[in-house]
Amino acid sequence: MAIAGFNGSVKIGAATTVSDIENWSLDIEAETLESNPFDGNGWRSAVAGIKGWSGSFEGTWKVSADTTGQKALQDALLAGTTLELRFYTNVTNYYSGTAYLTSMNVETPADDLVRITFDFQGTGALAYT
């Protein structure tokens, strides 16, 4: 069954919702390593390799007002520390893991709201609850 995205959110840990986030994207990848034995009759074969995850989220800028959310993300980026991030698809289900913030972009158009985008790189396993 399809679900509407308006119940999605981004949280730091279990309790802190990052305010004013309107969109998040999560990329999960799994590498394969070629294993081509001489007795493979000319067919390629593969084995599972390393998995990883990364992504981004964006919304309206509230760093000065959202001190436990957007400001905490900015602080973690500047300090090079990790955070536990949770990406909710609805009010119940979410992906979670520890990540480094890798970039932050603030865009200030004259004819629109100030926008903020965070990019992240997961470190370790990603879980789905």
Short mmCIF file of N, CA and C in Angstrom, two decimals, residues 28-108:
data_model
loop_
_atom_site.label_atom_id
_atom_site.label_comp_id
_atom_site.label_asym_id
_atom_site.label_seq_id
_atom_site.Cartn_x
_atom_site.Cartn_y
_atom_site.Cartn_z
N ILE A 28 20.99 3.50 -0.25
CA ILE A 28 21.60 2.32 0.33
C ILE A 28 22.22 1.53 -0.82
N GLU A 29 23.48 1.17 -0.65
CA GLU A 29 24.14 0.44 -1.74
C GLU A 29 24.87 -0.77 -1.19
N ALA A 30 24.96 -1.79 -2.02
CA ALA A 30 25.70 -3.01 -1.69
C ALA A 30 26.58 -3.37 -2.88
N GLU A 31 27.87 -3.40 -2.65
CA GLU A 31 28.80 -3.75 -3.71
C GLU A 31 28.82 -5.26 -3.92
N THR A 32 29.17 -5.65 -5.11
CA THR A 32 29.45 -7.06 -5.39
C THR A 32 30.88 -7.16 -5.88
N LEU A 33 31.51 -8.24 -5.54
CA LEU A 33 32.89 -8.50 -5.94
C LEU A 33 32.89 -9.66 -6.91
N GLU A 34 33.55 -9.47 -8.05
CA GLU A 34 33.57 -10.54 -9.03
C GLU A 34 34.43 -11.69 -8.54
N SER A 35 33.91 -12.88 -8.77
CA SER A 35 34.62 -14.10 -8.43
C SER A 35 34.55 -14.99 -9.65
N ASN A 36 35.60 -14.95 -10.44
CA ASN A 36 35.59 -15.64 -11.74
C ASN A 36 36.58 -16.80 -11.74
N PRO A 37 36.14 -17.94 -11.22
CA PRO A 37 37.06 -19.09 -11.20
C PRO A 37 37.26 -19.66 -12.61
N PHE A 38 38.38 -20.34 -12.77
CA PHE A 38 38.67 -20.97 -14.07
C PHE A 38 37.60 -22.00 -14.45
N ASP A 39 36.98 -22.60 -13.46
CA ASP A 39 35.98 -23.64 -13.77
C ASP A 39 34.56 -23.08 -13.85
N GLY A 40 34.42 -21.78 -14.09
CA GLY A 40 33.11 -21.15 -14.18
C GLY A 40 32.47 -21.26 -15.54
N ASN A 41 33.07 -22.00 -16.46
CA ASN A 41 32.53 -22.21 -17.81
C ASN A 41 32.26 -20.90 -18.54
N GLY A 42 33.08 -19.87 -18.27
CA GLY A 42 32.95 -18.62 -18.98
C GLY A 42 31.89 -17.67 -18.43
N TRP A 43 31.27 -18.03 -17.30
CA TRP A 43 30.25 -17.19 -16.71
C TRP A 43 30.82 -16.40 -15.55
N ARG A 44 30.46 -15.13 -15.45
CA ARG A 44 30.85 -14.32 -14.31
C ARG A 44 30.06 -14.76 -13.08
N SER A 45 30.70 -14.66 -11.95
CA SER A 45 30.00 -14.88 -10.69
C SER A 45 30.42 -13.78 -9.73
N ALA A 46 29.65 -13.61 -8.69
CA ALA A 46 29.92 -12.52 -7.75
C ALA A 46 29.62 -12.97 -6.33
N VAL A 47 30.23 -12.26 -5.39
CA VAL A 47 29.94 -12.44 -3.97
C VAL A 47 29.60 -11.08 -3.38
N ALA A 48 28.86 -11.10 -2.29
CA ALA A 48 28.48 -9.85 -1.65
C ALA A 48 29.71 -9.14 -1.09
N GLY A 49 29.74 -7.83 -1.24
CA GLY A 49 30.83 -7.01 -0.73
C GLY A 49 30.35 -6.06 0.34
N ILE A 50 30.94 -4.90 0.37
CA ILE A 50 30.66 -3.90 1.39
C ILE A 50 29.35 -3.18 1.10
N LYS A 51 28.61 -2.88 2.17
CA LYS A 51 27.38 -2.10 2.06
C LYS A 51 27.62 -0.70 2.64
N GLY A 52 26.86 0.25 2.19
CA GLY A 52 26.97 1.61 2.70
C GLY A 52 25.67 2.36 2.51
N TRP A 53 25.60 3.52 3.17
CA TRP A 53 24.41 4.35 3.04
C TRP A 53 24.77 5.82 3.20
N SER A 54 24.03 6.65 2.51
CA SER A 54 24.26 8.10 2.53
C SER A 54 22.98 8.77 2.05
N GLY A 55 22.98 10.08 2.09
CA GLY A 55 21.82 10.78 1.59
C GLY A 55 21.82 12.24 1.96
N SER A 56 20.63 12.83 1.93
CA SER A 56 20.50 14.25 2.23
C SER A 56 19.09 14.54 2.74
N PHE A 57 18.95 15.69 3.36
CA PHE A 57 17.63 16.18 3.73
C PHE A 57 17.66 17.70 3.66
N GLU A 58 16.47 18.27 3.43
CA GLU A 58 16.40 19.71 3.21
C GLU A 58 15.10 20.27 3.75
N GLY A 59 15.14 21.57 3.96
CA GLY A 59 13.96 22.27 4.44
C GLY A 59 14.23 23.76 4.53
N THR A 60 13.43 24.45 5.34
CA THR A 60 13.65 25.88 5.55
C THR A 60 14.64 26.07 6.70
N TRP A 61 15.47 27.07 6.57
CA TRP A 61 16.55 27.35 7.53
C TRP A 61 15.98 27.81 8.85
N LYS A 62 16.39 27.14 9.95
CA LYS A 62 15.96 27.53 11.30
C LYS A 62 17.10 27.29 12.29
N VAL A 63 18.34 27.42 11.86
CA VAL A 63 19.48 27.10 12.72
C VAL A 63 19.44 27.88 14.02
N SER A 64 19.12 29.17 13.96
CA SER A 64 19.14 29.97 15.18
C SER A 64 17.99 29.65 16.12
N ALA A 65 16.87 29.14 15.60
CA ALA A 65 15.71 28.83 16.44
C ALA A 65 15.65 27.37 16.88
N ASP A 66 16.17 26.47 16.06
CA ASP A 66 16.09 25.03 16.33
C ASP A 66 17.43 24.56 16.92
N THR A 67 17.70 24.94 18.15
CA THR A 67 19.03 24.71 18.74
C THR A 67 19.34 23.25 19.00
N THR A 68 18.33 22.40 19.18
CA THR A 68 18.60 20.98 19.39
C THR A 68 18.49 20.16 18.11
N GLY A 69 18.05 20.78 17.02
CA GLY A 69 17.89 20.10 15.74
C GLY A 69 18.89 20.59 14.71
N GLN A 70 18.50 21.62 13.94
CA GLN A 70 19.38 22.12 12.87
C GLN A 70 20.71 22.62 13.42
N LYS A 71 20.71 23.31 14.54
CA LYS A 71 21.96 23.81 15.13
C LYS A 71 22.84 22.64 15.56
N ALA A 72 22.26 21.60 16.15
CA ALA A 72 23.03 20.42 16.55
C ALA A 72 23.66 19.73 15.34
N LEU A 73 22.95 19.70 14.22
CA LEU A 73 23.50 19.14 12.99
C LEU A 73 24.68 19.97 12.50
N GLN A 74 24.51 21.28 12.49
CA GLN A 74 25.60 22.18 12.09
C GLN A 74 26.81 22.00 13.01
N ASP A 75 26.58 21.92 14.31
CA ASP A 75 27.67 21.74 15.28
C ASP A 75 28.40 20.42 15.05
N ALA A 76 27.66 19.34 14.77
CA ALA A 76 28.28 18.03 14.52
C ALA A 76 29.13 18.08 13.25
N LEU A 77 28.65 18.77 12.23
CA LEU A 77 29.42 18.91 10.99
C LEU A 77 30.72 19.66 11.26
N LEU A 78 30.65 20.77 11.96
CA LEU A 78 31.84 21.57 12.24
C LEU A 78 32.82 20.86 13.16
N ALA A 79 32.32 20.03 14.07
CA ALA A 79 33.19 19.31 15.01
C ALA A 79 33.67 17.97 14.46
N GLY A 80 33.07 17.49 13.38
CA GLY A 80 33.44 16.20 12.82
C GLY A 80 32.99 15.03 13.68
N THR A 81 31.86 15.19 14.37
CA THR A 81 31.34 14.13 15.22
C THR A 81 30.14 13.45 14.57
N THR A 82 29.83 12.25 15.04
CA THR A 82 28.70 11.50 14.50
C THR A 82 27.44 11.78 15.31
N LEU A 83 26.32 11.47 14.68
CA LEU A 83 25.01 11.55 15.33
C LEU A 83 24.21 10.31 14.96
N GLU A 84 23.32 9.89 15.85
CA GLU A 84 22.36 8.86 15.46
C GLU A 84 21.22 9.57 14.76
N LEU A 85 20.97 9.20 13.51
CA LEU A 85 19.90 9.81 12.73
C LEU A 85 18.80 8.80 12.47
N ARG A 86 17.57 9.28 12.49
CA ARG A 86 16.41 8.45 12.16
C ARG A 86 15.62 9.14 11.06
N PHE A 87 15.26 8.36 10.05
CA PHE A 87 14.53 8.87 8.90
C PHE A 87 13.17 8.16 8.85
N TYR A 88 12.14 8.88 9.27
CA TYR A 88 10.80 8.31 9.36
C TYR A 88 10.07 8.40 8.03
N THR A 89 9.48 7.27 7.61
CA THR A 89 8.63 7.26 6.42
C THR A 89 7.19 7.56 6.77
N ASN A 90 6.84 7.32 8.04
CA ASN A 90 5.52 7.63 8.59
C ASN A 90 5.72 7.80 10.10
N VAL A 91 4.67 7.81 10.88
CA VAL A 91 4.84 8.06 12.32
C VAL A 91 5.43 6.86 13.06
N THR A 92 5.48 5.68 12.44
CA THR A 92 5.93 4.46 13.10
C THR A 92 7.26 3.92 12.58
N ASN A 93 7.43 3.85 11.28
CA ASN A 93 8.56 3.17 10.66
C ASN A 93 9.68 4.12 10.30
N TYR A 94 10.92 3.66 10.52
CA TYR A 94 12.07 4.52 10.24
C TYR A 94 13.33 3.70 9.98
N TYR A 95 14.26 4.34 9.28
CA TYR A 95 15.63 3.85 9.10
C TYR A 95 16.49 4.56 10.14
N SER A 96 17.45 3.86 10.72
CA SER A 96 18.30 4.52 11.71
C SER A 96 19.73 4.02 11.62
N GLY A 97 20.65 4.91 11.97
CA GLY A 97 22.05 4.57 12.01
C GLY A 97 22.88 5.77 12.42
N THR A 98 24.16 5.54 12.59
CA THR A 98 25.09 6.60 12.96
C THR A 98 25.71 7.17 11.70
N ALA A 99 25.82 8.49 11.65
CA ALA A 99 26.30 9.14 10.43
C ALA A 99 27.13 10.37 10.74
N TYR A 100 27.99 10.70 9.79
CA TYR A 100 28.70 11.98 9.77
C TYR A 100 27.94 12.91 8.86
N LEU A 101 27.79 14.16 9.24
CA LEU A 101 27.30 15.18 8.34
C LEU A 101 28.48 15.57 7.45
N THR A 102 28.30 15.55 6.14
CA THR A 102 29.42 15.81 5.23
C THR A 102 29.34 17.17 4.55
N SER A 103 28.17 17.77 4.52
CA SER A 103 28.07 19.13 3.98
C SER A 103 26.75 19.75 4.41
N MET A 104 26.76 21.07 4.38
CA MET A 104 25.57 21.86 4.68
C MET A 104 25.55 23.01 3.67
N ASN A 105 24.41 23.20 3.04
CA ASN A 105 24.27 24.28 2.06
C ASN A 105 23.13 25.18 2.51
N VAL A 106 23.38 26.46 2.58
CA VAL A 106 22.34 27.45 2.89
C VAL A 106 22.14 28.30 1.64
N GLU A 107 20.90 28.38 1.19
CA GLU A 107 20.57 29.15 -0.01
C GLU A 107 19.60 30.25 0.39
N THR A 108 19.92 31.49 0.01
CA THR A 108 19.12 32.64 0.40
C THR A 108 18.64 33.39 -0.84
#
